[in-house]
mmCIF file of C-alpha atoms in Angstrom:
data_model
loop_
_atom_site.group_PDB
_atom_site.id
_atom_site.type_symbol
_atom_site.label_atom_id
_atom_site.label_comp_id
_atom_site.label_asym_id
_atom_site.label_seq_id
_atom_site.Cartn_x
_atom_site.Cartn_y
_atom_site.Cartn_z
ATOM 1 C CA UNK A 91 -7.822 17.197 15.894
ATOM 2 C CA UNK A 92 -6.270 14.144 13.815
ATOM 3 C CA UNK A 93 -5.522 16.549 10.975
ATOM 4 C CA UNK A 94 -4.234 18.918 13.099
ATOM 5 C CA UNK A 95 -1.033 15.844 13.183
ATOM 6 C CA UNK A 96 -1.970 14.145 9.684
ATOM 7 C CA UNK A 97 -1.392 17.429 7.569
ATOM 8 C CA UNK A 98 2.098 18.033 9.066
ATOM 9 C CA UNK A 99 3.289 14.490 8.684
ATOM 10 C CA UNK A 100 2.329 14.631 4.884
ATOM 11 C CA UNK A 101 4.114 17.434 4.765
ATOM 12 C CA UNK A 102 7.309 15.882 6.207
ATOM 13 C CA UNK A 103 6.752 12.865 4.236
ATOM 14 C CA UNK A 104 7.176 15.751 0.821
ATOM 15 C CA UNK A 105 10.216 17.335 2.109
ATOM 16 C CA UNK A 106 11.844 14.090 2.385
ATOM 17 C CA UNK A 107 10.880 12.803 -0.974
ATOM 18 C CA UNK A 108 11.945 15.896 -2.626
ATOM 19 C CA UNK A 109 15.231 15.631 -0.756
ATOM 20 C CA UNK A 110 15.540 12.277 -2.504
ATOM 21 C CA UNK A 111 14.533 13.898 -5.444
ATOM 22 C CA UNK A 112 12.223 10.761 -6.116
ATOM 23 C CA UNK A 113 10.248 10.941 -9.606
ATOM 24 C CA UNK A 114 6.440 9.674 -8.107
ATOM 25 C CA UNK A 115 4.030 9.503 -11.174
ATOM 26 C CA UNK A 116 0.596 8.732 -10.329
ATOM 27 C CA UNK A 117 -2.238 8.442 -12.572
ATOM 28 C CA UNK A 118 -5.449 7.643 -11.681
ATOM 29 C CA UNK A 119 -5.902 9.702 -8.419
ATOM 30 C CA UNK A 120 -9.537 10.821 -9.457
ATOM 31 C CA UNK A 121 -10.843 7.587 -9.239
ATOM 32 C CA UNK A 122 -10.657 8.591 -5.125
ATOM 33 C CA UNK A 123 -14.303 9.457 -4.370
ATOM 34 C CA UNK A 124 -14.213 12.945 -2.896
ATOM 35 C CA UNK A 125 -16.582 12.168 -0.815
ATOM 36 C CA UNK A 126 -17.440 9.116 1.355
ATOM 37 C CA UNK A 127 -16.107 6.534 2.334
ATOM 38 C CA UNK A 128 -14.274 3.517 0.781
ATOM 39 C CA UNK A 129 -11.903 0.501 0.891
ATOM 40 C CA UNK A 130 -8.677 1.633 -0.810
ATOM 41 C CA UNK A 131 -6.556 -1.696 -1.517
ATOM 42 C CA UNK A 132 -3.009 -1.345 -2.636
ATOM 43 C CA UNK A 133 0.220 -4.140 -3.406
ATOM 44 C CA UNK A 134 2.667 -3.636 -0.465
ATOM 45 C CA UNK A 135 6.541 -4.537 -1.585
ATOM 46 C CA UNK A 136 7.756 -1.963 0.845
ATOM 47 C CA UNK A 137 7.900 -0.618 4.710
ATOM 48 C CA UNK A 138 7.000 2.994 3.050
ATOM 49 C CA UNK A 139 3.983 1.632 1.271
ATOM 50 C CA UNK A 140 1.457 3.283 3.338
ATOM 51 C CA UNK A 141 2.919 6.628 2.341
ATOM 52 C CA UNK A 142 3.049 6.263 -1.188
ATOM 53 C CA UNK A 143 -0.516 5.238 -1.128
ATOM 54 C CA UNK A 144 -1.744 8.302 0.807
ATOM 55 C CA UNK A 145 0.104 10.779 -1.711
ATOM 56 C CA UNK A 146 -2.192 9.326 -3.972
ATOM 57 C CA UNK A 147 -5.342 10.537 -2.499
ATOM 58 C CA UNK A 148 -4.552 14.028 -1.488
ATOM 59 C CA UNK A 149 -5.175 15.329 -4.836
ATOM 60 C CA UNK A 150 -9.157 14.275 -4.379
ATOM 61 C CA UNK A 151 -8.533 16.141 -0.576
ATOM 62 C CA UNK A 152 -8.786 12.679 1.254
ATOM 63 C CA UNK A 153 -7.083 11.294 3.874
ATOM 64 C CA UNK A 154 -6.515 7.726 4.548
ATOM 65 C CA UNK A 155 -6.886 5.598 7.748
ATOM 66 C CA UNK A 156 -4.712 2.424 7.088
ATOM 67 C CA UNK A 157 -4.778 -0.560 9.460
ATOM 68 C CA UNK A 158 -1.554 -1.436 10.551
ATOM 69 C CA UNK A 159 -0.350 -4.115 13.175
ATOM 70 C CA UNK A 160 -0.701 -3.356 16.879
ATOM 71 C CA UNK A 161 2.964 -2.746 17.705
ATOM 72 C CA UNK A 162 3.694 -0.051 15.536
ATOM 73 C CA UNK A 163 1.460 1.783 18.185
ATOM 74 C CA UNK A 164 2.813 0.883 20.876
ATOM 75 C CA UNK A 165 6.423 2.371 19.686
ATOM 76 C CA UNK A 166 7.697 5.231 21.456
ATOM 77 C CA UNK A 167 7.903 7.798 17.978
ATOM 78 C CA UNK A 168 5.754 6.095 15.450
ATOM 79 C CA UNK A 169 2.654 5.545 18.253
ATOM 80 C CA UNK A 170 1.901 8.915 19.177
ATOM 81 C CA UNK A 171 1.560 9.970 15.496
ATOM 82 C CA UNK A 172 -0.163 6.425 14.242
ATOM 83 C CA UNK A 173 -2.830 7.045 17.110
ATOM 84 C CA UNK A 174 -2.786 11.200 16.098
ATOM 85 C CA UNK A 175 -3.967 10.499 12.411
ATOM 86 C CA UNK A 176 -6.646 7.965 13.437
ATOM 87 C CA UNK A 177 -4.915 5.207 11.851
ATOM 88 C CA UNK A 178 -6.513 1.686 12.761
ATOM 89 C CA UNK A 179 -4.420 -0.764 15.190
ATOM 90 C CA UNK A 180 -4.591 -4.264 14.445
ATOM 91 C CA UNK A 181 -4.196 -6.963 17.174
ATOM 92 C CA UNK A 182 -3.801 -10.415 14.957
ATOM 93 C CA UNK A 183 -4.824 -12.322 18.031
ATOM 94 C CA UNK A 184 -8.146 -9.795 18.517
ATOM 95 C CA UNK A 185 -8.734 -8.996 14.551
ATOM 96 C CA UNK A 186 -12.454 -8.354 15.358
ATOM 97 C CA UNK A 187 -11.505 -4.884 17.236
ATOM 98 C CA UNK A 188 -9.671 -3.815 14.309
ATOM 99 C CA UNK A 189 -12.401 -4.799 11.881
ATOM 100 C CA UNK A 190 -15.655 -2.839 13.882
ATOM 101 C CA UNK A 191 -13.101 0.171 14.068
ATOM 102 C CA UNK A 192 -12.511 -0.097 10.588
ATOM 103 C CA UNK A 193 -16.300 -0.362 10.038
ATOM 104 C CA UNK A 194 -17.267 2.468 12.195
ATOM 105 C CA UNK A 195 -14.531 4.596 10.218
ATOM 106 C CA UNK A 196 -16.176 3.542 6.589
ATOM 107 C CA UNK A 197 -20.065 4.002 7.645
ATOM 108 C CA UNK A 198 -18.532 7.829 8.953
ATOM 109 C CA UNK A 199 -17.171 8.732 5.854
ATOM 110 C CA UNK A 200 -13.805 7.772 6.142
ATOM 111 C CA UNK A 201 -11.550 5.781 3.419
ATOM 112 C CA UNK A 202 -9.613 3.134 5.174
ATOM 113 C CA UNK A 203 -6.264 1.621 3.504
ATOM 114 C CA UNK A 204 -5.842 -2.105 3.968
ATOM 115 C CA UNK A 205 -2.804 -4.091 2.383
ATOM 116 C CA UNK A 206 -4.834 -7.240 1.498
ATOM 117 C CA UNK A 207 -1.634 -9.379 1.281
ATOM 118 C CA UNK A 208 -1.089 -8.735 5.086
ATOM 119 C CA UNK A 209 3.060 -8.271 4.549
ATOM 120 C CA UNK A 210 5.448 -7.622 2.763
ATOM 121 C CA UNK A 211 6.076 -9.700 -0.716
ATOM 122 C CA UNK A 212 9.491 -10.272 -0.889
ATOM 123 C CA UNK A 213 9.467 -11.545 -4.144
ATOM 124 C CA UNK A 214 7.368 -8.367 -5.419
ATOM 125 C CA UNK A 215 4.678 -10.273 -6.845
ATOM 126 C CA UNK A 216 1.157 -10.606 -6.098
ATOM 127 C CA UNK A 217 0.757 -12.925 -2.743
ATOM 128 C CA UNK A 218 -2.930 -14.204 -1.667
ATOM 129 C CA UNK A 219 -5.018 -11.478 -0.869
ATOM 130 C CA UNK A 220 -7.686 -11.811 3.132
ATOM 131 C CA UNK A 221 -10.791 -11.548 2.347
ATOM 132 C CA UNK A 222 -11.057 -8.460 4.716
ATOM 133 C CA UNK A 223 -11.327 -5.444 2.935
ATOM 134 C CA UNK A 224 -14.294 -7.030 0.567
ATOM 135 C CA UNK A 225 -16.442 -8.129 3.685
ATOM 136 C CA UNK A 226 -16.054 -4.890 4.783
ATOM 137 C CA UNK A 227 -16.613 -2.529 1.827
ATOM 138 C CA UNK A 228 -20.210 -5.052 1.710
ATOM 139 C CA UNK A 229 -20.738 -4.397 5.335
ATOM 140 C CA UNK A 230 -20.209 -0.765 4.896
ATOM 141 C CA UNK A 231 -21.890 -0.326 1.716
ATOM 142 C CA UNK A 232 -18.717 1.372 -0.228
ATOM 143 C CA UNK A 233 -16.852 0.433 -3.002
ATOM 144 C CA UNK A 234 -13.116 -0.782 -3.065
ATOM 145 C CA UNK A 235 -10.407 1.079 -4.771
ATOM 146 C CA UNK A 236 -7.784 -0.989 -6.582
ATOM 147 C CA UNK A 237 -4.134 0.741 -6.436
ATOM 148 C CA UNK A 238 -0.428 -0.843 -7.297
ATOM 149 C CA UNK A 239 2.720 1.000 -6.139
ATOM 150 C CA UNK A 240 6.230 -0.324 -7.942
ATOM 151 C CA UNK A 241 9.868 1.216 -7.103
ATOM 152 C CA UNK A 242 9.075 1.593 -3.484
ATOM 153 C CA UNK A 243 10.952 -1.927 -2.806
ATOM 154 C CA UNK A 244 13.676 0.187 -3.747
ATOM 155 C CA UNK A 245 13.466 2.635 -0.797
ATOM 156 C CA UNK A 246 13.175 0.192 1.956
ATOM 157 C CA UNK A 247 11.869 -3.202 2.084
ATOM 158 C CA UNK A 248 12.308 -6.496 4.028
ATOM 159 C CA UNK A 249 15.516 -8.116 4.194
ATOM 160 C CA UNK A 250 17.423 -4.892 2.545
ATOM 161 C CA UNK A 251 19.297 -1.969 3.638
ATOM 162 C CA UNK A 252 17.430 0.806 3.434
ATOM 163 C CA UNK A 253 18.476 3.359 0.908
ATOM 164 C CA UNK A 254 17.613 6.647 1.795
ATOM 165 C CA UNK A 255 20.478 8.397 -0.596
ATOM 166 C CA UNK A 256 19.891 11.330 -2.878
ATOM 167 C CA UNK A 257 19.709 8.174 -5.404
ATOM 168 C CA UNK A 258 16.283 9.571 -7.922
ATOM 169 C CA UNK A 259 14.418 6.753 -7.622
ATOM 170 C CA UNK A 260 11.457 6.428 -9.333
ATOM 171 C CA UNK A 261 7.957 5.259 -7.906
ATOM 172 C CA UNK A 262 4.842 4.383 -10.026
ATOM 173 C CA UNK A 263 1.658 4.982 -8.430
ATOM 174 C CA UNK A 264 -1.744 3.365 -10.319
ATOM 175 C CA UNK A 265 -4.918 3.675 -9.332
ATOM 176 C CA UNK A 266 -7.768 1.978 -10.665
ATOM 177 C CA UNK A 267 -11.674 2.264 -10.933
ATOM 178 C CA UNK A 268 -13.897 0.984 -8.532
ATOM 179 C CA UNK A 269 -14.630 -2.341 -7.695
ATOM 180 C CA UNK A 270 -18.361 -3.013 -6.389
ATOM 181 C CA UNK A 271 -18.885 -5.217 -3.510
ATOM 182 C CA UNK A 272 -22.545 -5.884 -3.919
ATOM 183 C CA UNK A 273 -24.049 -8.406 -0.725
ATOM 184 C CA UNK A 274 -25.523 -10.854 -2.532
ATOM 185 C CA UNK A 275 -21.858 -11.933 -4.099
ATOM 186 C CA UNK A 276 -19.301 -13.818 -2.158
ATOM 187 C CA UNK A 277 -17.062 -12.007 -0.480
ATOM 188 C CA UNK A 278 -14.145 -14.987 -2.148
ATOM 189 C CA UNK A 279 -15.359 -13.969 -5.796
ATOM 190 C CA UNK A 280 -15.329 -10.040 -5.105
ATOM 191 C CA UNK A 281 -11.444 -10.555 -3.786
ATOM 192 C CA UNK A 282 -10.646 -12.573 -6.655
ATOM 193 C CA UNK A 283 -11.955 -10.355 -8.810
ATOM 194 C CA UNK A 284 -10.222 -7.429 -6.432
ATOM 195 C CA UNK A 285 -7.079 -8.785 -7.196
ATOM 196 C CA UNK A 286 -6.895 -9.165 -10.575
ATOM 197 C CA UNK A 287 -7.414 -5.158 -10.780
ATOM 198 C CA UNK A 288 -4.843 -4.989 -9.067
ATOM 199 C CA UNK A 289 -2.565 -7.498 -10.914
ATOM 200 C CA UNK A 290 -3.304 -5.509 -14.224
ATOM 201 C CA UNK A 291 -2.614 -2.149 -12.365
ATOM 202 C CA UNK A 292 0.477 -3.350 -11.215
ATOM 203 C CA UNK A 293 1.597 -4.504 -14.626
ATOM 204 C CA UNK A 294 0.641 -1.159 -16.009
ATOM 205 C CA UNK A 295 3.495 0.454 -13.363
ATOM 206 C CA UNK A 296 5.777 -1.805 -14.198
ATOM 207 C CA UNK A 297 5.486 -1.356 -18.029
ATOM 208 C CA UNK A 298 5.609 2.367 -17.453
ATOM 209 C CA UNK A 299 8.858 2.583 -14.607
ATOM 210 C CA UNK A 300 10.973 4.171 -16.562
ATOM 211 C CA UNK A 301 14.188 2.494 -15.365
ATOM 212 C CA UNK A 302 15.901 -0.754 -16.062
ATOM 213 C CA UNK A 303 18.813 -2.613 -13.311
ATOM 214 C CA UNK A 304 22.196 -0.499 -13.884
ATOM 215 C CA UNK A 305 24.048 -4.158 -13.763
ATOM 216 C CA UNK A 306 23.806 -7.692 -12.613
ATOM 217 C CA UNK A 307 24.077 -6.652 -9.186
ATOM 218 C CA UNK A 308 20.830 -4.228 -9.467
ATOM 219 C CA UNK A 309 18.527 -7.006 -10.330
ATOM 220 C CA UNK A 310 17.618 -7.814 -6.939
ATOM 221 C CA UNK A 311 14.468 -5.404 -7.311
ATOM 222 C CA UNK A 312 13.104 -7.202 -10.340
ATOM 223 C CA UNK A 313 10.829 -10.171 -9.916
ATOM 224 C CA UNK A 314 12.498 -13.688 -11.316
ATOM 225 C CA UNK A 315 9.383 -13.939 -13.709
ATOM 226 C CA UNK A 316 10.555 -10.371 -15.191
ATOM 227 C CA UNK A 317 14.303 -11.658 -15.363
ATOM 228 C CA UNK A 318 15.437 -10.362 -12.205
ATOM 229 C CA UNK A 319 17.284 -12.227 -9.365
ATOM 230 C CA UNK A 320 14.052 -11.427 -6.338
ATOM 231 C CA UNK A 321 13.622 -14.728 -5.281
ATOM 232 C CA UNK A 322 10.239 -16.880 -6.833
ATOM 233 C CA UNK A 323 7.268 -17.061 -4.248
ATOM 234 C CA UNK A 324 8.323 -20.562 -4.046
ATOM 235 C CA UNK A 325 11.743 -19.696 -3.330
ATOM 236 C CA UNK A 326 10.043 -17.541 -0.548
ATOM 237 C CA UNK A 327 7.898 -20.343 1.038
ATOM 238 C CA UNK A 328 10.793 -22.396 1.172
ATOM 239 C CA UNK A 329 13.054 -20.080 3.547
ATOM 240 C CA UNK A 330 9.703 -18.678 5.446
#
């Protein structure tokens, strides 16, 4: 029954992109097991992330359950449909519901999307990553699967209008090779090691986006360690 919902909502989610005329280039999709299940870990600059990083599994045929705070389920539109694709609810105050649904979904074959960051960075680098997603791919015996997403901040991201104009924007998708999660390792030094895959994936889509700020006043996208005017994680902590 949840694809019965998921499908069509993918297919939404392509109309709309093509009436953006976005340019998505993704490489690395068929390092998405086709079968099983697994931890798929992705950067998350954007409110559209969890999109992007579902496009990128559908050519391996795999759909993604992504955990995603409790009150986007409660919402009158965006709860029916969370709940209809079996996406994962988290309660912050109650995390250990989310993480035994999340288990269950992994031992049944599922892959489950976690943003190990837990929100948005606004300055489009690399926050902290939870320790989460490695305790679980060890619990559940599955691997994790590094990914990095860059242009989406462009779409729609905290503290920005949304821009939702026929503007071409480009999005770089990268997805990486496995990362074990073997038990007898901590689950610290796996997400260390977790998120330096990512790091270098994310450099890799940022090398290849093949698009530079128009002016001054289109730098806000860039990080401040790339020359752009996004404010420095420090700058971040401050205001936060």
């Amino acid at each position: 029954m949840a694809e019965l919902v998921y499908r069509p909502v993918i297919g939404a989610a392509r109309t709309f992109f093509k009436a953006l005329d976005l340019k998505i280039d993704t490489q690395g999709s068929e390092h998405i097991p086709k079968t099983g299940g697994a931890v798929l870990v992705s950067n998350h600059i954007s409110y559209l992330d969890f999109i992007f990083t579902g496009l990128a599994t559908l050519p391996q045929k795999r759909l993604v359950r992504f955990m995603a705070k409790e009150s986007v389920f409660r919402h009158k539109v965006s709860g029916p449909l969370m709940r209809g694709m079996k996406h994962i609810p988290v309660d912050r105050k109650q995390g250990e519901d989310a993480y035994a649904h999340a288990l269950a979904s992994l031992r049944s074959g599922e892959i489950v999307g976690v943003f190990p960051e837990a929100t948005i960075s606004e300055s489009f680098t690399l926050k902290n990553f939870k320790s989460g997603a490695a305790r679980l791919a060890q619990e559940a015996g599955v691997p994790l699967i590094p990914m990095a997403l860059w242009g989406t901040q462009r779409l729609w991201t905290k503290g920005r209008p949304r821009n939702f104009r026929r503007s071409h924007i480009p999005v770089t998708i990268r997805v990486g090779e496995p990362v074990e999660a073997p038990t007898d390792q901590y689950a610290g030094a796996i997400t260390r090691r977790l998120r330096e895959r990512v790091q270098e994936l994310l450099e890799a889509a940022q090398r290849a986006y093949p698009v530079r700020p128009k002016d001054a006043s289109d730098t806000w996208w860039v990080p401040a360690h790339l020359g752009g005017t996004a404010p420095t994680p420090a700058e971040v902590r401050e205001r936060s």
